[in-house]
Tab-separated table of C-alpha atoms and ligand atoms in Angstrom:
chain	number	residue	atom	x	y	z
L	1	MET	CA	140.326	206.059	72.087
L	2	LEU	CA	141.052	203.046	74.226
L	3	THR	CA	140.921	203.806	77.962
L	4	LEU	CA	143.873	202.664	80.030
L	5	ASP	CA	141.780	199.991	81.720
L	6	GLU	CA	140.622	198.681	78.331
L	7	ALA	CA	144.216	198.665	77.093
L	8	PHE	CA	145.390	196.625	80.081
L	9	ARG	CA	142.488	194.186	79.715
L	10	LYS	CA	143.292	193.714	76.038
L	11	PHE	CA	146.973	193.242	76.910
L	12	LYS	CA	146.014	190.684	79.539
L	13	SER	CA	143.852	188.707	77.123
L	14	ARG	CA	146.590	188.761	74.465
L	15	LEU	CA	148.855	187.001	76.954
L	16	GLU	CA	146.270	184.284	77.654
L	17	LEU	CA	146.379	180.931	75.945
L	18	ASN	CA	143.746	180.590	73.262
L	19	ASP	CA	142.188	177.456	71.779
L	20	ARG	CA	144.394	177.382	68.703
L	21	GLU	CA	147.552	177.622	70.799
L	22	GLN	CA	146.342	174.877	73.116
L	23	LYS	CA	145.581	172.678	70.116
L	24	ASN	CA	149.055	173.254	68.704
L	25	ALA	CA	150.642	172.560	72.119
L	26	SER	CA	148.647	169.353	72.376
L	27	ASN	CA	149.784	168.236	68.894
L	28	ARG	CA	153.407	168.930	69.761
L	29	HIS	CA	153.004	167.065	73.034
L	30	THR	CA	151.602	164.021	71.201
L	31	GLU	CA	154.412	164.081	68.670
L	32	VAL	CA	157.131	164.229	71.333
L	33	ARG	CA	155.323	161.752	73.599
L	34	GLU	CA	155.027	159.085	70.918
L	35	HIS	CA	158.693	159.359	70.091
L	36	ILE	CA	159.961	159.330	73.684
L	37	ARG	CA	157.658	156.422	74.527
L	38	SER	CA	159.161	154.443	71.655
L	39	ARG	CA	162.628	154.870	73.219
L	40	PHE	CA	162.156	154.745	77.006
L	41	ALA	CA	159.896	152.974	79.477
L	42	ILE	CA	157.554	155.785	80.533
L	43	ASN	CA	154.806	155.548	83.158
L	44	ARG	CA	153.156	158.892	82.585
L	45	ASP	CA	153.764	162.120	80.737
L	46	PHE	CA	152.030	165.444	81.111
L	47	LEU	CA	152.257	169.148	80.339
L	48	THR	CA	153.449	171.052	83.374
L	49	GLY	CA	155.347	174.203	84.476
L	50	SER	CA	153.944	177.652	83.855
L	51	TYR	CA	152.003	176.383	80.832
L	52	ALA	CA	149.849	174.136	82.989
L	53	ARG	CA	149.444	176.869	85.632
L	54	HIS	CA	148.455	179.588	83.121
L	55	THR	CA	151.408	181.743	84.081
L	56	LYS	CA	153.215	181.222	80.758
L	57	THR	CA	153.656	184.426	78.769
L	58	LYS	CA	153.970	185.083	75.016
L	59	PRO	CA	155.505	184.219	72.598
L	60	LEU	CA	154.613	180.695	73.647
L	61	LYS	CA	157.824	178.764	74.135
L	62	ASP	CA	159.543	176.204	76.364
L	63	ILE	CA	156.390	174.332	77.369
L	64	ASP	CA	157.476	171.775	79.973
L	65	ILE	CA	156.608	168.121	79.438
L	66	PHE	CA	157.397	165.757	82.308
L	67	PHE	CA	158.215	162.168	81.345
L	68	VAL	CA	157.933	159.994	84.411
L	69	LEU	CA	160.262	157.056	83.817
L	70	ALA	CA	159.251	153.547	84.832
L	71	GLU	CA	160.991	151.794	87.719
L	72	SER	CA	162.767	149.567	85.170
L	73	GLU	CA	164.762	152.665	84.124
L	74	ARG	CA	165.766	153.625	87.669
L	75	LYS	CA	169.024	151.733	87.860
L	76	LYS	CA	170.267	153.022	84.537
L	77	TYR	CA	169.296	156.650	85.027
L	78	ARG	CA	168.378	157.642	88.577
L	79	ASP	CA	171.420	155.863	89.969
L	80	SER	CA	173.653	157.786	87.545
L	81	ALA	CA	174.590	161.427	87.175
L	82	PRO	CA	171.817	163.647	85.715
L	83	ASN	CA	173.773	164.026	82.483
L	84	VAL	CA	173.273	160.362	81.587
L	85	ALA	CA	169.485	160.751	81.331
L	86	LEU	CA	169.740	164.198	79.727
L	87	ASP	CA	172.235	162.945	77.115
L	88	ASP	CA	170.103	159.921	76.233
L	89	PHE	CA	166.982	162.065	75.949
L	90	ARG	CA	168.871	164.532	73.795
L	91	ASN	CA	170.159	161.796	71.498
L	92	ALA	CA	166.700	160.281	71.155
L	93	LEU	CA	165.206	163.658	70.273
L	94	VAL	CA	168.013	164.458	67.802
L	95	ASP	CA	167.096	161.278	65.908
L	96	LYS	CA	163.617	162.644	65.283
L	97	PHE	CA	163.993	166.421	65.204
L	98	GLY	CA	167.605	166.885	64.026
L	99	LYS	CA	170.570	168.189	65.946
L	100	ASP	CA	169.978	171.858	65.125
L	101	ALA	CA	166.537	171.722	66.748
L	102	VAL	CA	167.601	170.007	69.974
L	103	ARG	CA	169.523	171.547	72.879
L	104	LYS	CA	170.460	170.060	76.210
L	105	GLN	CA	169.795	172.426	79.150
L	106	GLY	CA	170.373	172.251	82.888
L	107	ARG	CA	167.197	170.367	83.749
L	108	SER	CA	165.621	169.505	80.415
L	109	VAL	CA	166.145	169.044	76.693
L	110	ASN	CA	164.720	171.784	74.488
L	111	VAL	CA	163.154	170.997	71.106
L	112	ASP	CA	162.755	174.026	68.828
L	113	PHE	CA	160.129	173.803	66.073
L	114	GLY	CA	161.583	176.636	63.977
L	115	VAL	CA	158.524	178.887	64.304
L	116	VAL	CA	159.129	182.529	63.366
L	117	VAL	CA	158.012	185.328	65.703
L	118	ASP	CA	156.795	188.465	63.900
L	119	ALA	CA	157.372	192.092	64.959
L	120	ASP	CA	154.205	192.031	67.071
L	121	ASP	CA	155.330	188.903	68.928
L	122	ASN	CA	152.783	186.754	67.084
L	123	THR	CA	153.546	183.188	66.011
L	124	ASP	CA	150.391	182.318	64.090
L	125	TYR	CA	149.214	180.469	67.237
L	126	ARG	CA	152.120	178.076	67.146
L	127	VAL	CA	154.361	176.926	69.974
L	128	LEU	CA	158.046	177.734	69.485
L	129	SER	CA	159.565	174.979	71.582
L	130	VAL	CA	159.065	172.427	74.332
L	131	ASP	CA	161.269	171.449	77.289
L	132	VAL	CA	161.405	167.688	77.723
L	133	VAL	CA	162.010	166.795	81.388
L	134	PRO	CA	162.938	163.247	82.464
L	135	ALA	CA	161.543	162.509	85.927
L	136	PHE	CA	161.223	159.788	88.552
L	137	THR	CA	158.574	159.592	91.244
L	138	ASP	CA	159.752	160.113	94.811
L	139	GLY	CA	156.796	159.438	97.068
L	140	ALA	CA	154.304	162.201	96.361
L	141	ASN	CA	157.056	164.269	94.698
L	142	TYR	CA	159.281	163.932	91.652
L	143	GLU	CA	162.984	164.019	91.056
L	144	ILE	CA	164.369	165.688	87.955
L	145	PRO	CA	167.972	165.963	86.703
L	146	ASN	CA	169.936	169.101	87.501
L	147	SER	CA	173.165	169.098	85.562
L	148	ASP	CA	174.172	172.443	87.103
L	149	THR	CA	174.569	170.790	90.506
L	150	GLY	CA	175.258	167.278	89.184
L	151	LYS	CA	172.432	165.941	91.353
L	152	TRP	CA	168.819	164.923	90.958
L	153	MET	CA	166.509	167.608	92.347
L	154	ARG	CA	163.189	167.135	94.093
L	155	THR	CA	160.174	169.086	92.865
L	156	ASN	CA	156.405	169.047	93.033
L	157	PRO	CA	154.427	170.748	90.276
L	158	GLU	CA	151.115	170.149	92.047
L	159	ILE	CA	152.262	172.203	95.057
L	160	HIS	CA	153.405	175.023	92.744
L	161	ALA	CA	150.079	174.893	90.906
L	162	GLN	CA	148.121	175.023	94.166
L	163	GLY	CA	150.223	177.979	95.372
L	164	ALA	CA	149.459	179.855	92.167
L	165	ARG	CA	145.730	179.062	92.404
L	166	ASP	CA	145.620	180.297	96.016
L	167	ALA	CA	147.491	183.517	95.199
L	168	HIS	CA	145.230	184.112	92.196
L	169	GLN	CA	142.098	183.647	94.233
L	170	ALA	CA	143.356	185.906	97.024
L	171	TYR	CA	143.979	188.607	94.418
L	172	SER	CA	140.489	188.795	92.906
L	173	SER	CA	141.641	186.488	90.063
L	174	GLU	CA	144.044	189.124	88.709
L	175	TRP	CA	147.292	187.569	89.998
L	176	LYS	CA	148.118	185.326	87.041
L	177	GLY	CA	147.444	188.160	84.586
L	178	LEU	CA	149.899	190.441	86.420
L	179	VAL	CA	152.504	187.655	86.542
L	180	ARG	CA	152.178	187.075	82.778
L	181	MET	CA	152.580	190.822	82.140
L	182	VAL	CA	155.806	191.098	84.126
L	183	LYS	CA	157.146	187.879	82.574
L	184	TYR	CA	156.374	189.461	79.190
L	185	TRP	CA	158.386	192.539	80.202
L	186	ASN	CA	161.176	190.179	81.276
L	187	ASN	CA	161.274	188.604	77.789
L	188	ASN	CA	161.529	191.939	75.973
L	189	ALA	CA	164.406	192.042	73.492
L	190	LYS	CA	165.350	195.554	74.680
L	191	HIS	CA	167.140	193.945	77.625
L	192	GLY	CA	169.556	192.185	75.255
L	193	LYS	CA	170.198	188.481	75.261
L	194	ASP	CA	170.038	188.097	79.055
L	195	LYS	CA	166.641	188.429	80.697
L	196	PRO	CA	166.578	190.727	83.745
L	197	VAL	CA	165.213	187.996	86.054
L	198	LYS	CA	166.461	184.442	85.628
L	199	PRO	CA	164.719	182.027	85.765
L	200	SER	CA	161.409	183.698	84.966
L	201	PHE	CA	159.837	181.216	87.430
L	202	LEU	CA	161.445	183.457	90.074
L	203	ILE	CA	159.023	186.263	89.109
L	204	GLU	CA	156.131	183.930	89.904
L	205	VAL	CA	157.728	182.802	93.163
L	206	MET	CA	158.354	186.402	94.249
L	207	ALA	CA	154.825	187.385	93.187
L	208	MET	CA	153.484	185.069	95.893
L	209	GLN	CA	154.874	187.579	98.394
L	210	CYS	CA	155.290	190.794	96.389
L	211	LEU	CA	151.618	191.016	95.423
L	212	HIS	CA	149.803	191.345	98.706
L	213	GLY	CA	147.101	193.460	100.251
L	214	GLY	CA	144.616	192.467	97.578
L	215	TRP	CA	143.686	193.824	94.186
L	216	GLN	CA	142.991	197.557	94.415
L	217	GLY	CA	141.247	197.849	91.070
L	218	ARG	CA	143.806	199.616	88.860
L	219	PHE	CA	146.309	197.822	86.633
L	220	ASP	CA	148.651	200.814	86.389
L	221	TYR	CA	149.105	201.163	90.157
L	222	GLU	CA	149.319	197.402	90.652
L	223	ILE	CA	152.054	197.036	88.047
L	224	GLN	CA	154.045	199.996	89.355
L	225	GLY	CA	153.909	198.625	92.904
L	226	PHE	CA	154.733	195.115	91.702
L	227	PHE	CA	157.885	196.268	89.867
L	228	SER	CA	158.940	198.278	92.869
L	229	ALA	CA	158.457	195.358	95.297
L	230	LEU	CA	160.315	193.004	92.943
L	231	ALA	CA	163.228	195.484	92.754
L	232	ASP	CA	163.365	195.678	96.552
L	233	ARG	CA	163.517	191.923	97.004
L	234	VAL	CA	165.178	190.441	93.924
L	235	GLU	CA	168.545	190.201	95.686
L	236	ASP	CA	167.081	188.066	98.489
L	237	GLU	CA	167.305	184.300	98.552
L	238	TRP	CA	164.074	182.710	97.327
L	239	PRO	CA	163.541	179.046	98.266
L	240	ASP	CA	161.446	176.643	96.239
L	241	PRO	CA	157.872	177.361	97.451
L	242	ALA	CA	157.363	173.601	97.813
L	243	GLY	CA	160.489	173.430	100.016
L	244	LEU	CA	161.983	170.636	97.902
L	245	GLY	CA	164.344	171.925	95.210
L	246	SER	CA	167.318	174.262	95.293
L	247	PRO	CA	166.614	177.976	95.856
L	248	VAL	CA	164.945	179.396	92.769
L	249	SER	CA	167.213	182.449	93.063
L	250	ASP	CA	170.390	180.344	92.682
L	251	ASP	CA	170.553	180.880	88.911
L	252	MET	CA	171.765	184.482	89.357
L	253	ASP	CA	175.090	185.566	90.853
L	254	ALA	CA	175.428	188.851	92.785
L	255	GLN	CA	176.220	190.853	89.660
L	256	ARG	CA	173.248	189.482	87.766
L	257	LYS	CA	170.997	190.220	90.734
L	258	GLY	CA	172.272	193.789	90.859
L	259	ARG	CA	171.417	194.216	87.199
L	260	ALA	CA	167.955	192.725	87.753
L	261	LYS	CA	167.369	195.200	90.574
L	262	GLU	CA	168.350	198.164	88.394
L	263	LEU	CA	166.175	197.072	85.494
L	264	LEU	CA	163.203	196.488	87.807
L	265	GLN	CA	163.728	199.935	89.356
L	266	THR	CA	163.812	201.455	85.879
L	267	ALA	CA	160.577	199.656	84.994
L	268	SER	CA	158.978	200.945	88.198
L	269	ARG	CA	160.040	204.514	87.299
L	270	GLU	CA	158.757	204.107	83.742
L	271	ALA	CA	155.436	202.933	85.145
L	272	SER	CA	155.261	206.020	87.402
L	273	ASN	CA	155.982	208.255	84.393
L	274	SER	CA	153.199	206.568	82.410
L	275	ILE	CA	150.807	207.109	85.319
L	276	ASN	CA	151.782	210.810	85.421
L	277	LEU	CA	151.151	211.231	81.691
L	278	ALA	CA	147.633	209.862	82.106
L	279	ARG	CA	147.070	212.070	85.136
L	280	LYS	CA	147.974	215.121	83.031
L	281	GLY	CA	145.392	214.059	80.459
L	282	GLN	CA	147.962	212.864	77.900
L	283	SER	CA	146.212	209.537	77.366
L	284	GLY	CA	147.734	208.727	73.983
L	285	GLU	CA	151.240	209.400	75.278
L	286	ALA	CA	150.507	207.266	78.343
L	287	LEU	CA	149.505	204.285	76.179
L	288	LYS	CA	152.700	204.689	74.145
L	289	ALA	CA	154.764	204.781	77.321
L	290	TRP	CA	153.197	201.555	78.607
L	291	ARG	CA	153.829	199.903	75.258
L	292	GLN	CA	157.438	201.088	75.389
L	293	LEU	CA	157.735	199.502	78.823
L	294	PHE	CA	156.113	196.143	78.004
L	295	GLY	CA	156.505	195.547	74.260
L	296	PRO	CA	154.323	195.159	71.169
L	297	LYS	CA	151.506	193.162	72.743
L	298	PHE	CA	150.478	196.214	74.753
L	299	PRO	CA	147.800	197.785	72.518
L	300	LEU	CA	147.655	201.397	71.338
L	301	SER	CA	144.169	201.008	69.899
P	401	ATP	N1	164.454	175.408	92.045
P	401	ATP	C1	163.357	174.655	91.835
P	401	ATP	N2	162.963	173.779	92.761
P	401	ATP	C2	161.871	173.008	92.574
P	401	ATP	N3	161.107	173.061	91.455
P	401	ATP	C3	161.452	173.932	90.490
P	401	ATP	C4	162.581	174.775	90.614
P	401	ATP	N4	162.683	175.513	89.501
P	401	ATP	C5	161.644	175.159	88.712
P	401	ATP	N5	160.899	174.209	89.300
P	401	ATP	C6	159.669	173.572	88.764
P	401	ATP	O1	159.889	173.232	87.411
P	401	ATP	C7	158.950	173.914	86.575
P	401	ATP	C8	159.564	174.271	85.245
P	401	ATP	O2	160.646	175.180	85.427
P	401	ATP	P1	160.807	176.430	84.472
P	401	ATP	O3	162.114	177.077	84.785
P	401	ATP	O4	160.504	176.065	83.065
P	401	ATP	O5	159.688	177.424	85.026
P	401	ATP	P2	158.260	177.825	84.495
P	401	ATP	O6	157.453	178.106	85.714
P	401	ATP	O7	157.708	176.798	83.565
P	401	ATP	O8	158.494	179.202	83.792
P	401	ATP	P3	158.674	179.602	82.248
P	401	ATP	O9	157.438	180.362	81.932
P	401	ATP	O10	159.888	180.428	82.219
P	401	ATP	O11	158.813	178.338	81.453
P	401	ATP	C9	158.508	175.110	87.406
P	401	ATP	O12	157.244	175.594	86.991
P	401	ATP	C10	158.475	174.531	88.791
P	401	ATP	O13	157.278	173.793	88.998
P	402	MG	MG1	158.877	176.274	81.779
């Protein structure tokens, strides 16, 4: 039978990007890029967000693509409310992908490719959707639309990427794997239509402080402690780690934060129960309990 350590390592690798997924993401990027470039003056476009930092979980969806608009577009878009750029991007994308596939969001426009997810959370290595983000440069930073506040918001993906690299290195290169696991838990359908933690970027931001003291060598203890620390601190205010955008915790109101805390506490308890099962020698039951906690990508064999 699979040992617990082997099960966690297999789980971790199932949440990593593989070559076929990267190829599909690159094809989708090219397809969207060519279309957007035919409609707007674009200086640069690149894959960013958790995808580029290797903290994206599975199923692979909402890959962020930044489109840095040329200065010639500044007057029309940057000097207007965020909705003007978001609406024009949406309309352009509807022309190519159809209105059922395109959805305007707070800071991006989502394009859904209609990929089906099977019962094991597999997608035949295909990307479900991308988030198209209009952006302007602002010195060394960027500004992106935020229709929730009605203002353009500063951000810096390079600073976020460096923060994640530093945290990963300080944690014996296990940090990103743990972040992907908890983001996978956060996506589980058992929570209903609302994820416990919103946005899931908040899990990564909290992980910069909730995973500390260094990797101790056991996934089960690390995960239990991680859930418990997240539960303790999810109601706090969490600023943008780059100190530029609005607090990352602003997407949840007090009620939603209270629910997140409860669900994280439950997960921490479930993790403790799984650890106890293994301690009593009930290894098969322990694996099942971990799978119950995380979802179908946690292996039983
Ligand atoms: N409040 C914020 N202030 C500044 N930058 C932000 C803020 N929220 C998100 N960002 C930046 O925008 C990127 C994309 O946001 P998004 O919500 O898609 O998060 P993500 O890290 O890509 O996570 P997910 O795996 O859920 O897609 C983030 O990775 C981060 O670099
Ligand atoms: Mg994203």
